[in-house]
Short mmCIF file of C-alpha atoms and ligand atoms in Angstrom, two decimals:
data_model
loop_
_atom_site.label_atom_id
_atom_site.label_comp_id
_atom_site.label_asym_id
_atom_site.label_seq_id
_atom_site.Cartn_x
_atom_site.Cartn_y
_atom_site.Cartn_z
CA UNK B 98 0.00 0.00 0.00
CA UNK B 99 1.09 3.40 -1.13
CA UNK B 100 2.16 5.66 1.98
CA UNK B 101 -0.42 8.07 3.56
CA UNK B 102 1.68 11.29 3.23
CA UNK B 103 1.51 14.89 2.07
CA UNK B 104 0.29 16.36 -0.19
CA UNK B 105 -2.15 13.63 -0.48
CA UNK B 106 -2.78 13.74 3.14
CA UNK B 107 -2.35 16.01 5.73
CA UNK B 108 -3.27 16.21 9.17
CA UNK B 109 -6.31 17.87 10.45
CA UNK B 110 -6.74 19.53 14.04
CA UNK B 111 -9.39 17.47 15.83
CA UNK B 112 -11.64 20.23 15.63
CA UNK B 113 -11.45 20.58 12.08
CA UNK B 114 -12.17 16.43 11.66
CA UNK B 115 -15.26 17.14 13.78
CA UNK B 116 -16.31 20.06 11.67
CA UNK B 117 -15.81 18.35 8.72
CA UNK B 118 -17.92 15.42 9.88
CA UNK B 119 -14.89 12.94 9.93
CA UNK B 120 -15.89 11.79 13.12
CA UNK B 121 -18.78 12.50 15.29
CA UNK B 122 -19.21 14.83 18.85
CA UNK B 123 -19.73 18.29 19.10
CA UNK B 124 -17.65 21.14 21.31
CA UNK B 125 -17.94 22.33 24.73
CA UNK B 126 -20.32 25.39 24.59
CA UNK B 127 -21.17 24.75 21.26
CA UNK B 128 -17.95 26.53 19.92
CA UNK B 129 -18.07 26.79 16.39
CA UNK B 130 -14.94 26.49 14.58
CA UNK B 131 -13.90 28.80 12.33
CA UNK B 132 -10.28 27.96 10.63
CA UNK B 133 -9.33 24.52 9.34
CA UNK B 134 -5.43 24.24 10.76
CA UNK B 135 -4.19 21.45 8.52
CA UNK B 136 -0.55 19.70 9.18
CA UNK B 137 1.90 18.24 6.63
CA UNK B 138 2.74 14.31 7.31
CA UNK B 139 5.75 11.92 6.68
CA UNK B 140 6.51 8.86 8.04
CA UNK B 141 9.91 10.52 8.80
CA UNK B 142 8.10 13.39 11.07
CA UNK B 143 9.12 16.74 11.82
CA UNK B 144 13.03 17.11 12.22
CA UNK B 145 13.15 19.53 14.65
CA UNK B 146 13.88 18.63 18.27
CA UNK B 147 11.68 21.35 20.06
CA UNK B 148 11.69 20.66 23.73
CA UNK B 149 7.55 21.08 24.24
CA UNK B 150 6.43 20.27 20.89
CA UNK B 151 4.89 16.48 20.47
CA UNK B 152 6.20 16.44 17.23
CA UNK B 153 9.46 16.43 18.68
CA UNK B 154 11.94 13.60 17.29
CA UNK B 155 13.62 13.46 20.96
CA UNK B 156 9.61 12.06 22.17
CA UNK B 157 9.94 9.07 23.74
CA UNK B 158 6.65 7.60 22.37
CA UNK B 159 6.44 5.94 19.16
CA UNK B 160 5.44 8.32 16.19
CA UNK B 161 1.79 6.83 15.97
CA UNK B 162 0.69 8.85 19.04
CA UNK B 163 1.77 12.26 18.69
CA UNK B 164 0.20 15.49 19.52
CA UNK B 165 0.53 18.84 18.54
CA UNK B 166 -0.45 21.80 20.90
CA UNK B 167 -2.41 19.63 22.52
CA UNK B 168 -5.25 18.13 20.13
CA UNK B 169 -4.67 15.01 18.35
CA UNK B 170 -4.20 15.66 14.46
CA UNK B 171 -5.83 12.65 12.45
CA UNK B 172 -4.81 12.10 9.17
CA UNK B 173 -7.31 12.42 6.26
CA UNK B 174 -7.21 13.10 2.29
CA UNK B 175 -6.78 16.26 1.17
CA UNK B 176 -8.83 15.91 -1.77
CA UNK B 177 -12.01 14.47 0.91
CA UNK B 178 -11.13 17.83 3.41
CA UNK B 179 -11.31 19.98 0.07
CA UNK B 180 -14.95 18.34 -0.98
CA UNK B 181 -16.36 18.42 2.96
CA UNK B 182 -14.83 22.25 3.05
CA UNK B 183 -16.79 23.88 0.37
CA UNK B 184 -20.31 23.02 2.30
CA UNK B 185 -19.39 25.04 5.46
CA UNK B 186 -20.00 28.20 5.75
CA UNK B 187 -18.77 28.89 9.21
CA UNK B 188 -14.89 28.47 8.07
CA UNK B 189 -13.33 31.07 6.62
CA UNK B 190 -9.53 30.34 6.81
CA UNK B 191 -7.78 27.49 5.99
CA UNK B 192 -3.99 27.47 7.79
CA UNK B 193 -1.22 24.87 6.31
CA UNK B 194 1.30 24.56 8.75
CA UNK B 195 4.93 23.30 7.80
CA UNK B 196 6.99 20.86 9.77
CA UNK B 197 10.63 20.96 9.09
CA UNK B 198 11.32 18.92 6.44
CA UNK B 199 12.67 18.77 3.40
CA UNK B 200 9.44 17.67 1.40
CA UNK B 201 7.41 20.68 3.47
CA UNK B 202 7.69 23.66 1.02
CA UNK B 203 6.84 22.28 -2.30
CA UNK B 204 4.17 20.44 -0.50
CA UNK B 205 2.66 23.27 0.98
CA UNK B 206 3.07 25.22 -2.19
CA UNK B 207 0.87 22.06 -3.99
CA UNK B 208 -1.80 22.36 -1.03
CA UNK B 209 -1.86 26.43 -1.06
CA UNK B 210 -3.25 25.85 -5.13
CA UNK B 211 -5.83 23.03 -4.65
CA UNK B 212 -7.38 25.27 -1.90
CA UNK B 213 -7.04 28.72 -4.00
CA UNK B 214 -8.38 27.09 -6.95
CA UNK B 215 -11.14 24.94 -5.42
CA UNK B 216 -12.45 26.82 -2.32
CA UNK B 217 -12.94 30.26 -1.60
CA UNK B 218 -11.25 30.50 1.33
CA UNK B 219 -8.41 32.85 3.20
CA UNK B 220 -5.27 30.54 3.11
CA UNK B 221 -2.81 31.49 5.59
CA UNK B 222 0.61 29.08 6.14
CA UNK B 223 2.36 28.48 9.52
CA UNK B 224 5.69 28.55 7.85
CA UNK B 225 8.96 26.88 8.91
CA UNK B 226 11.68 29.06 8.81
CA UNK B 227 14.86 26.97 8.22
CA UNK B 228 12.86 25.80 5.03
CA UNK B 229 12.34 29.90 3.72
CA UNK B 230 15.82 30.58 2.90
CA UNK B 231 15.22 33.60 1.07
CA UNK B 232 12.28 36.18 -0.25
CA UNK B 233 12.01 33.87 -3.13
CA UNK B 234 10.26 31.03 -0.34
CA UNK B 235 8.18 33.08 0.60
CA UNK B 236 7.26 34.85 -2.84
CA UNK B 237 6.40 31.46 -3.70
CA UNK B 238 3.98 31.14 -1.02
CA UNK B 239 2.00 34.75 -1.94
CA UNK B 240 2.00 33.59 -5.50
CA UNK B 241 0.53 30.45 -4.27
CA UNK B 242 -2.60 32.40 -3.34
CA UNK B 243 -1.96 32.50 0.56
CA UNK B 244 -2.39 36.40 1.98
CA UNK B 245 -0.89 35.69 5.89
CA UNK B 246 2.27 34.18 7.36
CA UNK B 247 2.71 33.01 10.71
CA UNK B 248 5.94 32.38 12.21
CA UNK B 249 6.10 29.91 15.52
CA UNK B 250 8.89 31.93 17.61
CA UNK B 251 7.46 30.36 20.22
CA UNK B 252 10.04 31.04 23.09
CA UNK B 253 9.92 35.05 23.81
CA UNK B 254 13.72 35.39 24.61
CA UNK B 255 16.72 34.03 22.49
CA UNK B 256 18.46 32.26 25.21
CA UNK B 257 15.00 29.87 25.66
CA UNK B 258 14.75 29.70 22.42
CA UNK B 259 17.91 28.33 21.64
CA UNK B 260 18.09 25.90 25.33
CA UNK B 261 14.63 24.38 23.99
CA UNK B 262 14.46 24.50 20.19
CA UNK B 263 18.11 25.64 19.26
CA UNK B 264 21.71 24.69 20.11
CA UNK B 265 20.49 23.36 23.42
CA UNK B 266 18.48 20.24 21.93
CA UNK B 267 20.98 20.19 19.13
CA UNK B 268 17.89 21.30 16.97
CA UNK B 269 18.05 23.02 13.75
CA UNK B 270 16.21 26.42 14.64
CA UNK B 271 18.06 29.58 15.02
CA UNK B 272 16.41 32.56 16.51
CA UNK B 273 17.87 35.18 14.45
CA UNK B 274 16.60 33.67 11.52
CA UNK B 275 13.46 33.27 13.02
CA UNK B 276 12.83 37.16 13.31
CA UNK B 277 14.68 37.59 9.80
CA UNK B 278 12.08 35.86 7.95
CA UNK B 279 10.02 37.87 10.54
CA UNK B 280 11.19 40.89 8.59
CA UNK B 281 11.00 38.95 5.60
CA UNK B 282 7.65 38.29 5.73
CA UNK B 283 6.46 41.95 6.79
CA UNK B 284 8.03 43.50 4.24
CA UNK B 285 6.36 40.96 1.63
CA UNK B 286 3.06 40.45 2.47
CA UNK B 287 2.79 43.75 4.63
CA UNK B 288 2.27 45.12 8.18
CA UNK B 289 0.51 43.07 10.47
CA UNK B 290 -0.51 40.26 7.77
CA UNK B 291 2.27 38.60 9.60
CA UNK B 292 1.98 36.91 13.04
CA UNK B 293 4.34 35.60 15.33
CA UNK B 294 3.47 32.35 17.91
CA UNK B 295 4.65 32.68 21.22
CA UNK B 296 4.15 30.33 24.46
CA UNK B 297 3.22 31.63 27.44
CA UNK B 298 4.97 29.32 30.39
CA UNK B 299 8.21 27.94 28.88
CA UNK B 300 10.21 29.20 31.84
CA UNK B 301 10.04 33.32 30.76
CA UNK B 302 9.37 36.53 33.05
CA UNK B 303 6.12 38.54 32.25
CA UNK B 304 8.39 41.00 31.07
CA UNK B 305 11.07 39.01 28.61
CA UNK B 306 7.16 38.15 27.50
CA UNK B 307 6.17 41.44 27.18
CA UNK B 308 8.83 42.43 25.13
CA UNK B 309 8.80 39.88 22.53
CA UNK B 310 5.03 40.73 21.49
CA UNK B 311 6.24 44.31 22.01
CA UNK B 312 9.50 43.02 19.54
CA UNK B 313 6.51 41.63 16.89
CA UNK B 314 4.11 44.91 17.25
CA UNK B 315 7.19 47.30 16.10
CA UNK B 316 8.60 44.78 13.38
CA UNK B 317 5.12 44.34 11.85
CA UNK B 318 3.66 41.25 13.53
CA UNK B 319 0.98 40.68 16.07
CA UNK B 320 1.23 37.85 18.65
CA UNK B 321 -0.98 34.84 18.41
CA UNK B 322 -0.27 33.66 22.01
CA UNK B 323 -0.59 29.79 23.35
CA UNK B 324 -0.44 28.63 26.57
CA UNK B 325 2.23 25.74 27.58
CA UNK B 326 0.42 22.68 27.91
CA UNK B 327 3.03 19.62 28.67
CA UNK B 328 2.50 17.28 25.86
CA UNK B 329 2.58 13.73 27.28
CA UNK B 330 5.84 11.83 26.25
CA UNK B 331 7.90 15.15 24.96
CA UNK B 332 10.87 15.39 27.55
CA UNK B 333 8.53 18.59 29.39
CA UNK B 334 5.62 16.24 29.69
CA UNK B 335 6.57 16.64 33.75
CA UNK B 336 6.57 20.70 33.84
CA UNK B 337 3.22 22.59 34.34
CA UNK B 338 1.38 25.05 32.52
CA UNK B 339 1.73 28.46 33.35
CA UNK B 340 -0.58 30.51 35.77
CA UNK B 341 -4.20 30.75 35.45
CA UNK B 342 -3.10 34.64 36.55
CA UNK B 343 0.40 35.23 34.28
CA UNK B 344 -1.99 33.98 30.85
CA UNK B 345 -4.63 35.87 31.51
CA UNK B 346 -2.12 39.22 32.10
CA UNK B 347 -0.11 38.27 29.34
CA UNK B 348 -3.34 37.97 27.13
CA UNK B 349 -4.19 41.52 28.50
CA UNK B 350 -1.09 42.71 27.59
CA UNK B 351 -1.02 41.31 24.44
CA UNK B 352 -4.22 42.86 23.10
CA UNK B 353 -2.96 46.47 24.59
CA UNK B 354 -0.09 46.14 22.86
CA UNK B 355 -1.45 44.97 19.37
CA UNK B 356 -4.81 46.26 19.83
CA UNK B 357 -4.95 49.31 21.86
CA UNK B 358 -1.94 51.25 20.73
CA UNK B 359 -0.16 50.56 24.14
CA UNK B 360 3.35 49.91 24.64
CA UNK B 361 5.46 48.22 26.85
CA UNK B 362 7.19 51.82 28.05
CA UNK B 363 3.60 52.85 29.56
CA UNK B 364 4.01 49.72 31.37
CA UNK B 365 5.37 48.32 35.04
CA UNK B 366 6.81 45.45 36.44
CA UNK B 367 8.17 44.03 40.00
CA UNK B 368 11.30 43.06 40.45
CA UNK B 369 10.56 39.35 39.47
CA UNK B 370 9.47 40.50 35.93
CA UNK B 371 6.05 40.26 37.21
CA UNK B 372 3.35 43.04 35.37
CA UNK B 373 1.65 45.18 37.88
CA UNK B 374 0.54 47.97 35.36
CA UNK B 375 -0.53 47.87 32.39
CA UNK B 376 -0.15 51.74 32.05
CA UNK B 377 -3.71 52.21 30.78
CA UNK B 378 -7.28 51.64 32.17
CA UNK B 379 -8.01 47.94 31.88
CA UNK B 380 -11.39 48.16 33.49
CA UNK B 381 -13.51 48.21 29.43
CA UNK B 382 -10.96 46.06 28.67
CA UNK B 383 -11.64 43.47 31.17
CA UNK B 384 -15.76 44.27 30.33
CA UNK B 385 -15.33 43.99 27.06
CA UNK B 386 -13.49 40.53 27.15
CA UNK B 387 -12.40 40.35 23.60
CA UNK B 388 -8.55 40.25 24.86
CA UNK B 389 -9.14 36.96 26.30
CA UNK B 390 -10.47 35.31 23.00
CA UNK B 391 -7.84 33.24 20.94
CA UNK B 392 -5.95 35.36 18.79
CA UNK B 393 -4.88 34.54 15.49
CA UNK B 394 -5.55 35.64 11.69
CA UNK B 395 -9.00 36.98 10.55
CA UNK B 396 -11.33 36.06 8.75
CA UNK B 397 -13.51 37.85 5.62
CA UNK B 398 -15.54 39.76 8.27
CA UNK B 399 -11.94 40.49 9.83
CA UNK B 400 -12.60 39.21 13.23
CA UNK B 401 -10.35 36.21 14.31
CA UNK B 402 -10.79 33.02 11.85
CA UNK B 403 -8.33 30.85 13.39
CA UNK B 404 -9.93 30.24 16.91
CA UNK B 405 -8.66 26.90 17.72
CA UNK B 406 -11.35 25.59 20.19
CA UNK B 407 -9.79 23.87 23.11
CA UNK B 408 -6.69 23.89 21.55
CA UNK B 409 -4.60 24.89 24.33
CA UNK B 410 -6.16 23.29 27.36
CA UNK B 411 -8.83 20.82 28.58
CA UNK B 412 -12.97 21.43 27.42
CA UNK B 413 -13.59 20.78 31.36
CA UNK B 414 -11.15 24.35 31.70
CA UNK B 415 -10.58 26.92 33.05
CA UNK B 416 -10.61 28.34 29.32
CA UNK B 417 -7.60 29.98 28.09
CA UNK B 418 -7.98 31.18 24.69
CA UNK B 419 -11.69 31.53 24.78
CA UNK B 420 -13.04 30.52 21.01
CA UNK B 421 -16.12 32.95 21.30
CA UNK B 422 -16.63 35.61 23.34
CA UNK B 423 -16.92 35.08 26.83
CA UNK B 424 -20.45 35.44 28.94
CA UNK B 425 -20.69 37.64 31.95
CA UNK B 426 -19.91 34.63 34.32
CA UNK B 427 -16.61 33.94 32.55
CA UNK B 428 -16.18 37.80 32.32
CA UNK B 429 -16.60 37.49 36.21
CA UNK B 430 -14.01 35.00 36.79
CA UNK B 431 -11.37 36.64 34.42
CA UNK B 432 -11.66 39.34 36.86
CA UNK B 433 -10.42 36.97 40.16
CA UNK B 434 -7.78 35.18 38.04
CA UNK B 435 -6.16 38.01 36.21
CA UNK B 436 -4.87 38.35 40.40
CA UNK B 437 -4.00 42.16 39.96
CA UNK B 438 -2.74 44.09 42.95
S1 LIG O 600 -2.82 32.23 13.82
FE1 LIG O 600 -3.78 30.35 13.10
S2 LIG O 600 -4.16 30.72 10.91
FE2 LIG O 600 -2.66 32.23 11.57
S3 LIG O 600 -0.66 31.30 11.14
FE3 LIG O 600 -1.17 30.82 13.28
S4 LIG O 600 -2.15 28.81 13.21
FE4 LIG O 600 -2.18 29.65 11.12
#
């Protein structure tokens, strides 16, 4: 039998094979998703070594069982998740992401056309950076059809980045190419049609946090922010996600930043690199709620397509990245766990 691999298959999110009627059960709250996240496949896997990622070569479980933030990823046919797409009206977005290998880019290139020539929808690609060499990667992606980039910097300072992804796990990534394609990217497909991923709880202050959405928001890039969930058989599987109270700031901070033309200088922190003010007044903020919704890229009706439902943490909760917008009772609760002095 003929390998299942991309492009003929790719991964789905779990959400996405339950949207797309691949298997049945419905989401927590009714959350309705709204961006099909799709992953490339090979029997080899994913190269890189990232320390939290359960894609992660150095996993000690066999490659049948991985994860990827969090949700299992079944693989289907990309020409079957083409067909079920075109019926559902509630997505909007399709995302490719890359996994670092060599087959990645021309395969993503391959899937970026059967969706721009078959579908209608936004087509945005999680790229891989150690696969874009040049401009002429990326070119290649925007002539595709795709109109957003998102990079996965994932750790917010260089020195975590290279102890969990880098040098450290004798990985291939490199952080300063990371924010060159970064640059790259911005000055391709334009200002803020770029984002960067970043994880909340990989062992970084609020502040070395703070500063690397701050580091996006002046380059050109808004922050699409996870929350560290230890993926069971990557070597962190022991470590524990961050604070209920440190997400829910960093979320705060995040949509002040990218959102509400704040900046890090209007901003204080203790002297553990904890954020105590946020240098404007939170209160509508905190009423409105919206900063506590998953961030990612929009949609046609530009509000946030890619809104990953349970994607970063349990459907029994607490919610992180809320996938709709949150009720008064959850509004309520934010208020106790964001823990402010
Ligand atoms: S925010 Fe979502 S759609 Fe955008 S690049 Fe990241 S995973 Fe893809």
């Amino acid at each position: 039998m003929e390998p299942r691999i991309s492009p003929e298959y790719v991964r789905t999110s779990l959400a996405a094979s339950l949207t797309l009627d691949f298997q049945q059960g419905s989401f927590h709250r009714d959350a309705k998703l709204k961006g099909l996240n799709l992953l490339l496949h090979y029997e080899e896997g994913c190269t890189g070594r990232c320390h939290f990622c359960g894609l992660s070569r150095s996993r000690s479980e066999g490659p049948k069982k991985k994860t990827f933030i969090r949700v299992d990823w079944p693989l289907h046919s990309l020409e079957e998740i083409i067909e079920r797409a075109k019926g559902k009206g509630q997505i909007h977005r399709v995302c490719i992401s890359m996994i670092t290998h060599p087959r990645a880019l021309e395969d993503t290139l391959y899937v970026i056309r059967r969706f721009k020539e078959e579908t209608d929808l936004s087509i945005s690609v999680l790229s891989s950076p150690m696969l874009v060499r040049n401009v002429g990667s990326l070119q290649a992606i925007k002539d595709a059809g795709a109109d957003r980039v998102g990079i996965a910097v994932d750790a917010a300072t260089s020195e975590l980045f290279d102890r969990l992804r880098g040098k450290g796990v004798e990985g291939p990534h490199r952080w300063d190419h990371y924010w060159d394609v970064v640059r790259m990217a911005v000055s391709l497909f334009g200002r803020f049609r770029v984002g960067i991923h970043l994880i909340v709880g990989l062992g970084e202050t609020e502040r070395e946090m703070v500063e690397a959405i701050q580091k996006g928001q002046d380059a050109g890039a808004h922050t699409h922010l996870f929350s560290f969930f230890p993926e069971k058989g990557s070597p962190m599987e022991n470590e524990f996600p961050p604070a209920l109270g440190r997400y829910r700031r960093m979320q705060l901070a995040r949509w002040i930043i990218n959102e509400s033309s704040g900046s890090i200088q209007r901003m204080r922190f203790d002297e553990d690199g904890r954020l105590t003010d946020f240098g404007t007044d939170i209160e509508p903020l905190i009423r409105a709620g919206e900063p506590f919704m998953t961030s990612g890229c929009p949609g046609k009706d530009g509000k946030v397509a890619c809104n990953r439902p349970y994607g970063n943490e349990r459907p029994s909760g607490p919610i992180r990245n809320f996938p709709f917008m949150p009720e008064h009772q959850d509004i309520e609760e934010i208020r106790t766990q964001l823990d402010l002095p």
